[in-house]
mmCIF file of C-alpha atoms in Angstrom:
data_model
loop_
_atom_site.group_PDB
_atom_site.id
_atom_site.type_symbol
_atom_site.label_atom_id
_atom_site.label_comp_id
_atom_site.label_asym_id
_atom_site.label_seq_id
_atom_site.Cartn_x
_atom_site.Cartn_y
_atom_site.Cartn_z
ATOM 1 C CA MET A 1437 11.802 21.710 22.721
ATOM 2 C CA SER A 1438 12.752 24.464 20.670
ATOM 3 C CA VAL A 1439 12.638 24.893 16.863
ATOM 4 C CA GLY A 1440 16.677 25.362 16.714
ATOM 5 C CA ALA A 1441 17.052 22.030 19.101
ATOM 6 C CA LYS A 1442 15.884 19.852 16.269
ATOM 7 C CA LYS A 1443 17.944 17.334 15.071
ATOM 8 C CA THR A 1444 19.393 17.762 11.601
ATOM 9 C CA LEU A 1445 22.273 16.429 9.477
ATOM 10 C CA ILE A 1446 22.673 20.246 7.968
ATOM 11 C CA LYS A 1447 25.977 21.884 9.527
ATOM 12 C CA TYR A 1448 24.666 25.440 11.016
ATOM 13 C CA ALA A 1449 26.673 28.186 12.769
ATOM 14 C CA ASP A 1450 26.102 29.257 16.319
ATOM 15 C CA PRO A 1451 22.763 30.856 16.672
ATOM 16 C CA VAL A 1452 22.635 34.615 17.122
ATOM 17 C CA ILE A 1453 20.202 36.570 19.827
ATOM 18 C CA VAL A 1454 18.133 39.129 17.743
ATOM 19 C CA SER A 1455 17.084 42.102 20.049
ATOM 20 C CA ARG A 1456 13.773 44.063 19.103
ATOM 21 C CA ASN A 1457 15.680 47.257 19.211
ATOM 22 C CA PRO A 1458 17.878 47.632 16.319
ATOM 23 C CA GLU A 1459 20.260 49.870 17.961
ATOM 24 C CA LYS A 1460 21.076 46.896 20.498
ATOM 25 C CA ARG A 1461 21.418 44.204 17.868
ATOM 26 C CA THR A 1462 24.733 42.526 17.429
ATOM 27 C CA PRO A 1463 26.491 42.754 14.206
ATOM 28 C CA GLY A 1464 25.940 39.427 13.106
ATOM 29 C CA ALA A 1465 22.255 40.020 13.745
ATOM 30 C CA ARG A 1466 22.218 42.945 11.600
ATOM 31 C CA LYS A 1467 23.739 41.392 8.924
ATOM 32 C CA LEU A 1468 21.241 38.286 9.207
ATOM 33 C CA ILE A 1469 18.362 40.653 9.116
ATOM 34 C CA LYS A 1470 19.592 42.692 6.404
ATOM 35 C CA GLU A 1471 20.197 39.518 4.336
ATOM 36 C CA GLN A 1472 16.971 38.615 4.745
ATOM 37 C CA GLU A 1473 15.648 41.917 3.232
ATOM 38 C CA VAL A 1474 17.402 40.870 0.068
ATOM 39 C CA THR A 1475 15.688 39.988 -3.001
ATOM 40 C CA THR A 1476 15.790 36.122 -3.174
ATOM 41 C CA ILE A 1477 18.542 34.717 -5.660
ATOM 42 C CA SER A 1478 16.890 32.503 -8.449
ATOM 43 C CA PRO A 1479 18.269 28.735 -8.442
ATOM 44 C CA SER A 1480 19.063 29.399 -12.519
ATOM 45 C CA MET A 1481 21.057 32.378 -11.894
ATOM 46 C CA VAL A 1482 24.683 31.651 -12.388
ATOM 47 C CA VAL A 1483 26.974 33.986 -10.003
ATOM 48 C CA LYS A 1484 30.133 34.948 -12.098
ATOM 49 C CA THR A 1485 33.234 35.705 -10.114
ATOM 50 C CA GLY A 1486 36.745 36.823 -11.341
ATOM 51 C CA PRO A 1487 40.094 36.834 -9.266
ATOM 52 C CA ASP A 1488 40.739 39.995 -10.451
ATOM 53 C CA SER A 1489 37.437 41.791 -9.898
ATOM 54 C CA VAL A 1490 36.243 40.406 -6.736
ATOM 55 C CA SER A 1491 37.949 40.307 -3.534
ATOM 56 C CA HIS A 1492 38.250 37.660 -0.934
ATOM 57 C CA THR A 1493 35.587 39.514 1.247
ATOM 58 C CA GLU A 1494 33.044 40.131 -1.542
ATOM 59 C CA GLY A 1495 33.191 36.394 -2.254
ATOM 60 C CA SER A 1496 32.687 35.189 1.249
ATOM 61 C CA GLN A 1497 29.514 37.489 1.273
ATOM 62 C CA THR A 1498 28.136 36.142 -1.699
ATOM 63 C CA VAL A 1499 28.649 32.498 -0.588
ATOM 64 C CA GLU A 1500 27.089 33.473 2.625
ATOM 65 C CA GLU A 1501 24.054 35.100 1.031
ATOM 66 C CA THR A 1502 23.695 32.106 -1.466
ATOM 67 C CA LEU A 1503 23.746 29.806 1.444
ATOM 68 C CA ASN A 1504 20.970 31.616 3.087
ATOM 69 C CA THR A 1505 18.982 31.629 -0.023
ATOM 70 C CA ILE A 1506 19.078 27.949 -0.229
ATOM 71 C CA LEU A 1507 18.672 27.168 3.187
ATOM 72 C CA SER A 1508 17.060 29.911 4.800
ATOM 73 C CA PRO A 1509 17.924 30.694 8.334
ATOM 74 C CA LYS A 1510 16.293 29.289 11.496
ATOM 75 C CA GLN A 1511 14.417 31.482 13.466
ATOM 76 C CA TRP A 1512 12.599 30.707 17.009
ATOM 77 C CA MET A 1513 11.641 32.092 20.194
ATOM 78 C CA GLU A 1514 13.421 30.805 23.583
ATOM 79 C CA ASP A 1515 12.980 32.492 27.067
ATOM 80 C CA GLY A 1516 11.296 35.664 25.597
ATOM 81 C CA GLN A 1517 14.168 36.259 23.044
ATOM 82 C CA MET A 1518 14.562 35.339 19.428
ATOM 83 C CA PHE A 1519 17.338 33.337 17.833
ATOM 84 C CA ILE A 1520 18.629 33.417 14.465
ATOM 85 C CA GLN A 1521 20.690 30.510 13.114
ATOM 86 C CA GLN A 1522 22.168 30.353 9.478
ATOM 87 C CA VAL A 1523 23.950 27.300 7.688
ATOM 88 C CA SER A 1524 27.711 27.423 8.528
ATOM 89 C CA THR A 1525 29.989 28.826 5.850
ATOM 90 C CA VAL A 1526 32.836 26.691 7.050
ATOM 91 C CA PRO A 1527 34.094 23.841 4.520
ATOM 92 C CA ALA A 1528 33.540 20.414 5.733
ATOM 93 C CA THR A 1529 36.349 18.443 6.132
ATOM 94 C CA ARG A 1530 36.852 14.481 5.303
ATOM 95 C CA HIS A 1531 36.224 13.496 8.724
ATOM 96 C CA GLU A 1532 33.002 15.499 8.894
ATOM 97 C CA VAL A 1533 31.922 14.000 5.891
ATOM 98 C CA ASP A 1534 32.471 10.542 7.427
ATOM 99 C CA GLU A 1535 30.550 11.580 10.490
ATOM 100 C CA VAL A 1536 27.598 13.066 8.590
ATOM 101 C CA SER A 1537 27.605 9.286 7.054
ATOM 102 C CA LYS A 1538 27.852 7.476 10.338
ATOM 103 C CA GLU A 1539 25.156 9.927 11.811
ATOM 104 C CA LEU A 1540 22.915 9.272 8.901
ATOM 105 C CA THR A 1541 23.145 5.179 9.575
ATOM 106 C CA GLU A 1542 22.468 6.096 13.194
ATOM 107 C CA LEU A 1543 19.506 7.982 12.655
ATOM 108 C CA CYS A 1544 17.993 5.828 10.252
ATOM 109 C CA LYS A 1545 18.076 3.120 12.589
ATOM 110 C CA ASN A 1546 17.197 4.984 15.896
ATOM 111 C CA ARG A 1547 14.267 6.499 13.865
ATOM 112 C CA GLN A 1548 13.409 2.877 12.392
ATOM 113 C CA ALA A 1549 13.292 4.217 8.902
ATOM 114 C CA ARG A 1550 12.261 1.485 6.070
ATOM 115 C CA GLU A 1551 15.230 0.468 4.030
ATOM 116 C CA GLN A 1552 12.361 -0.134 1.019
ATOM 117 C CA GLY A 1553 9.409 1.370 -0.012
ATOM 118 C CA ILE A 1554 7.889 4.805 0.757
ATOM 119 C CA CYS A 1555 9.356 6.148 4.116
ATOM 120 C CA PRO A 1556 8.696 9.778 5.028
ATOM 121 C CA ILE A 1557 11.658 9.601 7.669
ATOM 122 C CA ARG A 1558 14.177 8.144 5.101
ATOM 123 C CA ARG A 1559 13.304 11.033 2.772
ATOM 124 C CA GLU A 1560 13.551 13.524 5.398
ATOM 125 C CA LEU A 1561 16.865 12.452 6.376
ATOM 126 C CA TYR A 1562 18.258 11.919 2.978
ATOM 127 C CA SER A 1563 16.872 15.051 2.204
ATOM 128 C CA ASP A 1564 18.919 16.808 4.867
ATOM 129 C CA VAL A 1565 22.157 14.944 3.610
ATOM 130 C CA PHE A 1566 21.384 16.232 -0.075
ATOM 131 C CA ASP A 1567 21.074 19.893 1.407
ATOM 132 C CA GLU A 1568 24.343 19.310 3.483
ATOM 133 C CA LEU A 1569 26.068 18.186 0.161
ATOM 134 C CA ILE A 1570 24.637 21.359 -1.447
ATOM 135 C CA ARG A 1571 26.121 23.483 1.401
ATOM 136 C CA GLN A 1572 29.571 22.064 1.127
ATOM 137 C CA ILE A 1573 29.705 22.316 -2.569
ATOM 138 C CA THR A 1574 28.205 25.768 -2.746
ATOM 139 C CA ILE A 1575 31.215 27.016 -0.271
ATOM 140 C CA ASP A 1576 33.370 25.559 -3.035
ATOM 141 C CA GLY A 1577 31.622 26.941 -5.820
ATOM 142 C CA VAL A 1578 28.223 28.906 -5.975
ATOM 143 C CA GLU A 1579 27.692 27.870 -9.694
ATOM 144 C CA ARG A 1580 27.724 24.206 -8.725
ATOM 145 C CA GLY A 1581 25.558 24.747 -5.575
ATOM 146 C CA LEU A 1582 22.833 26.510 -7.718
ATOM 147 C CA LEU A 1583 23.039 23.635 -10.454
ATOM 148 C CA LEU A 1584 22.602 21.334 -7.379
ATOM 149 C CA LEU A 1585 19.718 23.228 -6.204
ATOM 150 C CA ARG A 1586 17.989 23.199 -9.398
ATOM 151 C CA ILE A 1587 18.460 19.295 -9.244
ATOM 152 C CA ARG A 1588 17.042 19.132 -6.020
ATOM 153 C CA ASP A 1589 14.245 21.346 -6.841
ATOM 154 C CA GLU A 1590 13.473 18.999 -9.878
ATOM 155 C CA ILE A 1591 13.802 15.683 -7.737
ATOM 156 C CA ASN A 1592 11.231 17.163 -5.284
ATOM 157 C CA MET A 1593 8.780 18.134 -8.072
ATOM 158 C CA THR A 1594 8.958 14.689 -9.582
ATOM 159 C CA PHE A 1595 8.823 12.944 -6.028
ATOM 160 C CA LYS A 1596 5.450 15.555 -5.509
ATOM 161 C CA ALA A 1597 4.111 14.398 -8.927
ATOM 162 C CA TYR A 1598 4.187 10.721 -8.141
ATOM 163 C CA GLN A 1599 2.745 11.388 -4.587
ATOM 164 C CA THR A 1600 -0.047 13.340 -6.351
ATOM 165 C CA LEU A 1601 -0.567 10.019 -8.762
ATOM 166 C CA TYR A 1602 -0.347 7.877 -5.435
ATOM 167 C CA GLU A 1603 -2.857 9.872 -3.729
ATOM 168 C CA SER A 1604 -5.451 10.055 -6.647
ATOM 169 C CA SER A 1605 -5.109 6.228 -7.301
ATOM 170 C CA VAL A 1606 -5.869 5.547 -3.558
ATOM 171 C CA ALA A 1607 -8.743 7.772 -3.843
ATOM 172 C CA PHE A 1608 -9.935 6.399 -6.809
ATOM 173 C CA GLY A 1609 -9.435 2.762 -5.195
ATOM 174 C CA THR A 1610 -11.286 3.912 -2.203
ATOM 175 C CA ARG A 1611 -14.277 5.515 -4.208
ATOM 176 C CA LYS A 1612 -14.269 1.696 -6.047
ATOM 177 C CA ALA A 1613 -13.970 -0.163 -2.827
ATOM 178 C CA ILE A 1614 -17.181 2.273 -1.396
ATOM 179 C CA ILE A 1615 -19.126 1.402 -4.576
ATOM 180 C CA ALA A 1616 -18.481 -2.180 -4.196
ATOM 181 C CA ASP A 1617 -19.394 -2.207 -0.348
ATOM 182 C CA SER A 1618 -22.666 -0.451 -1.275
ATOM 183 C CA GLY A 1619 -23.731 -2.924 -3.751
ATOM 184 C CA LYS A 1620 -22.283 -5.761 -1.363
ATOM 185 C CA VAL A 1621 -25.638 -5.832 0.803
ATOM 186 C CA GLU A 1622 -27.766 -6.030 -2.125
ATOM 187 C CA TYR A 1623 -25.409 -9.251 -3.459
ATOM 188 C CA ASP A 1624 -25.482 -10.673 0.088
ATOM 189 C CA SER A 1625 -29.333 -10.617 0.315
ATOM 190 C CA ALA A 1626 -29.847 -11.900 -3.258
ATOM 191 C CA ILE A 1627 -27.258 -14.763 -2.280
ATOM 192 C CA SER A 1628 -29.125 -15.790 0.750
ATOM 193 C CA GLN A 1629 -32.500 -15.604 -1.227
ATOM 194 C CA LEU A 1630 -30.708 -18.142 -3.608
ATOM 195 C CA GLU A 1631 -29.350 -20.474 -0.724
ATOM 196 C CA LEU A 1632 -32.683 -20.718 0.569
ATOM 197 C CA GLU A 1633 -34.312 -21.866 -2.925
ATOM 198 C CA LYS A 1634 -31.420 -24.147 -3.053
ATOM 199 C CA ARG A 1635 -32.069 -25.691 0.161
ATOM 200 C CA GLU A 1636 -35.678 -26.206 -0.699
ATOM 201 C CA LEU A 1637 -35.357 -27.421 -4.224
ATOM 202 C CA GLU A 1638 -32.591 -30.063 -2.511
ATOM 203 C CA ARG A 1639 -35.522 -30.891 0.050
ATOM 204 C CA GLN A 1640 -38.084 -31.630 -2.961
ATOM 205 C CA PHE A 1641 -35.588 -33.437 -4.503
ATOM 206 C CA ASN A 1642 -34.706 -35.711 -1.637
ATOM 207 C CA GLU A 1643 -38.554 -36.207 -1.151
ATOM 208 C CA LEU A 1644 -38.960 -36.974 -4.905
ATOM 209 C CA LYS A 1645 -36.074 -39.223 -4.834
ATOM 210 C CA SER A 1646 -37.247 -41.226 -1.740
ATOM 211 C CA GLU A 1647 -40.734 -41.548 -3.332
ATOM 212 C CA CYS A 1648 -39.026 -42.835 -6.262
ATOM 213 C CA GLU A 1649 -37.036 -45.503 -4.495
ATOM 214 C CA SER A 1650 -40.409 -46.329 -2.561
ATOM 215 C CA ILE A 1651 -42.400 -46.808 -5.997
ATOM 216 C CA GLU A 1652 -39.317 -48.792 -7.419
ATOM 217 C CA ARG A 1653 -39.208 -50.889 -4.446
ATOM 218 C CA ARG A 1654 -43.010 -51.880 -4.570
ATOM 219 C CA GLU A 1655 -43.036 -52.270 -8.203
ATOM 220 C CA GLN A 1656 -40.324 -54.820 -7.765
ATOM 221 C CA GLU A 1657 -42.465 -56.598 -4.958
ATOM 222 C CA ARG A 1658 -45.360 -56.668 -7.302
ATOM 223 C CA ARG A 1659 -43.383 -58.184 -10.351
ATOM 224 C CA GLY A 1660 -42.019 -60.663 -7.859
ATOM 225 C CA VAL A 1661 -45.490 -61.656 -6.669
ATOM 226 C CA ASP A 1662 -46.879 -61.766 -10.403
ATOM 227 C CA GLU A 1663 -43.797 -63.562 -11.361
ATOM 228 C CA LYS A 1664 -44.458 -66.247 -8.554
ATOM 229 C CA LYS A 1665 -47.917 -66.516 -9.412
ATOM 230 C CA ARG A 1666 -47.280 -67.072 -13.093
ATOM 231 C CA GLN A 1667 -44.655 -69.869 -12.328
ATOM 232 C CA GLU A 1668 -47.415 -71.593 -9.858
ATOM 233 C CA GLU A 1669 -49.939 -71.268 -12.918
ATOM 234 C CA ILE A 1670 -47.443 -72.849 -15.165
ATOM 235 C CA GLN A 1671 -46.571 -75.542 -12.880
ATOM 236 C CA PHE A 1672 -50.384 -76.127 -12.333
ATOM 237 C CA LEU A 1673 -51.226 -76.020 -16.047
ATOM 238 C CA LYS A 1674 -48.327 -78.723 -16.551
ATOM 239 C CA ARG A 1675 -49.388 -80.930 -13.974
ATOM 240 C CA THR A 1676 -53.122 -80.818 -15.512
ATOM 241 C CA ASN A 1677 -51.763 -81.053 -18.917
ATOM 242 C CA GLN A 1678 -49.676 -84.488 -17.631
ATOM 243 C CA GLN A 1679 -52.988 -85.789 -15.795
ATOM 244 C CA LEU A 1680 -54.807 -85.119 -19.043
ATOM 245 C CA LYS A 1681 -52.357 -86.875 -21.189
ATOM 246 C CA GLN A 1682 -52.195 -89.761 -18.908
ATOM 247 C CA GLN A 1683 -56.215 -90.096 -18.851
ATOM 248 C CA VAL A 1684 -56.053 -90.000 -22.540
ATOM 249 C CA ASP A 1685 -53.314 -92.747 -22.912
ATOM 250 C CA GLY A 1686 -55.572 -95.061 -20.443
ATOM 251 C CA ILE A 1687 -58.686 -94.335 -22.675
ATOM 252 C CA SER A 1688 -56.825 -95.421 -25.828
ATOM 253 C CA ASN A 1689 -55.492 -98.541 -24.263
ATOM 254 C CA LYS A 1690 -58.724 -99.759 -23.097
ATOM 255 C CA THR A 1691 -60.370 -99.176 -26.367
ATOM 256 C CA LYS A 1692 -57.551 -101.216 -28.071
#
């Protein structure tokens, strides 16, 4: 696919074949080559024209040169021949503006441009539409076209500043993530060691707990046995005391 066949929303004139031999070049090709050799017009320049001092032909040439400065003509090689295609200097009709709007919607849909967030495809398409608006307004008034060019350059500069800031923040986050990953191995090793210590302490705790429960059970059994012995001794002493009391009472009765 040639460069000239690339889909764009900017309206271009018909391409012109440029011969390597200056004598064989067409008048349109000579004109385009000559315009490219002219010093570039600064976007901040204001072209002053007056109805009395500038003819219709000179005004058309000024618009054409300005458009070629704002939107450089395309150049590409195809089948061994060089083609140049400059932007169209024909004013756009209302129908053509509507067609550009519809084509923009269709291209966004076909190229799957995101409706929100950062999307290079959507930005490229809208940049083409803005350039097409600059082309249309420049044809009606060169001064307004140059003013829109300054606005476009300011927008692009602001976008590039935000893009640089975004890339810097991404790089900063990546560095932080790498630093965090480098210490992650040490943290993982420390966590594994602590988990081993935790399991060992839990094992010791369970052993001590079982031992304490065993001691408590033995102690309760021992206290039960001792209590039973004390009760038996008390009952034995009570019986002995009763028998002795009866014997004393019997002896006392015989004495009387």
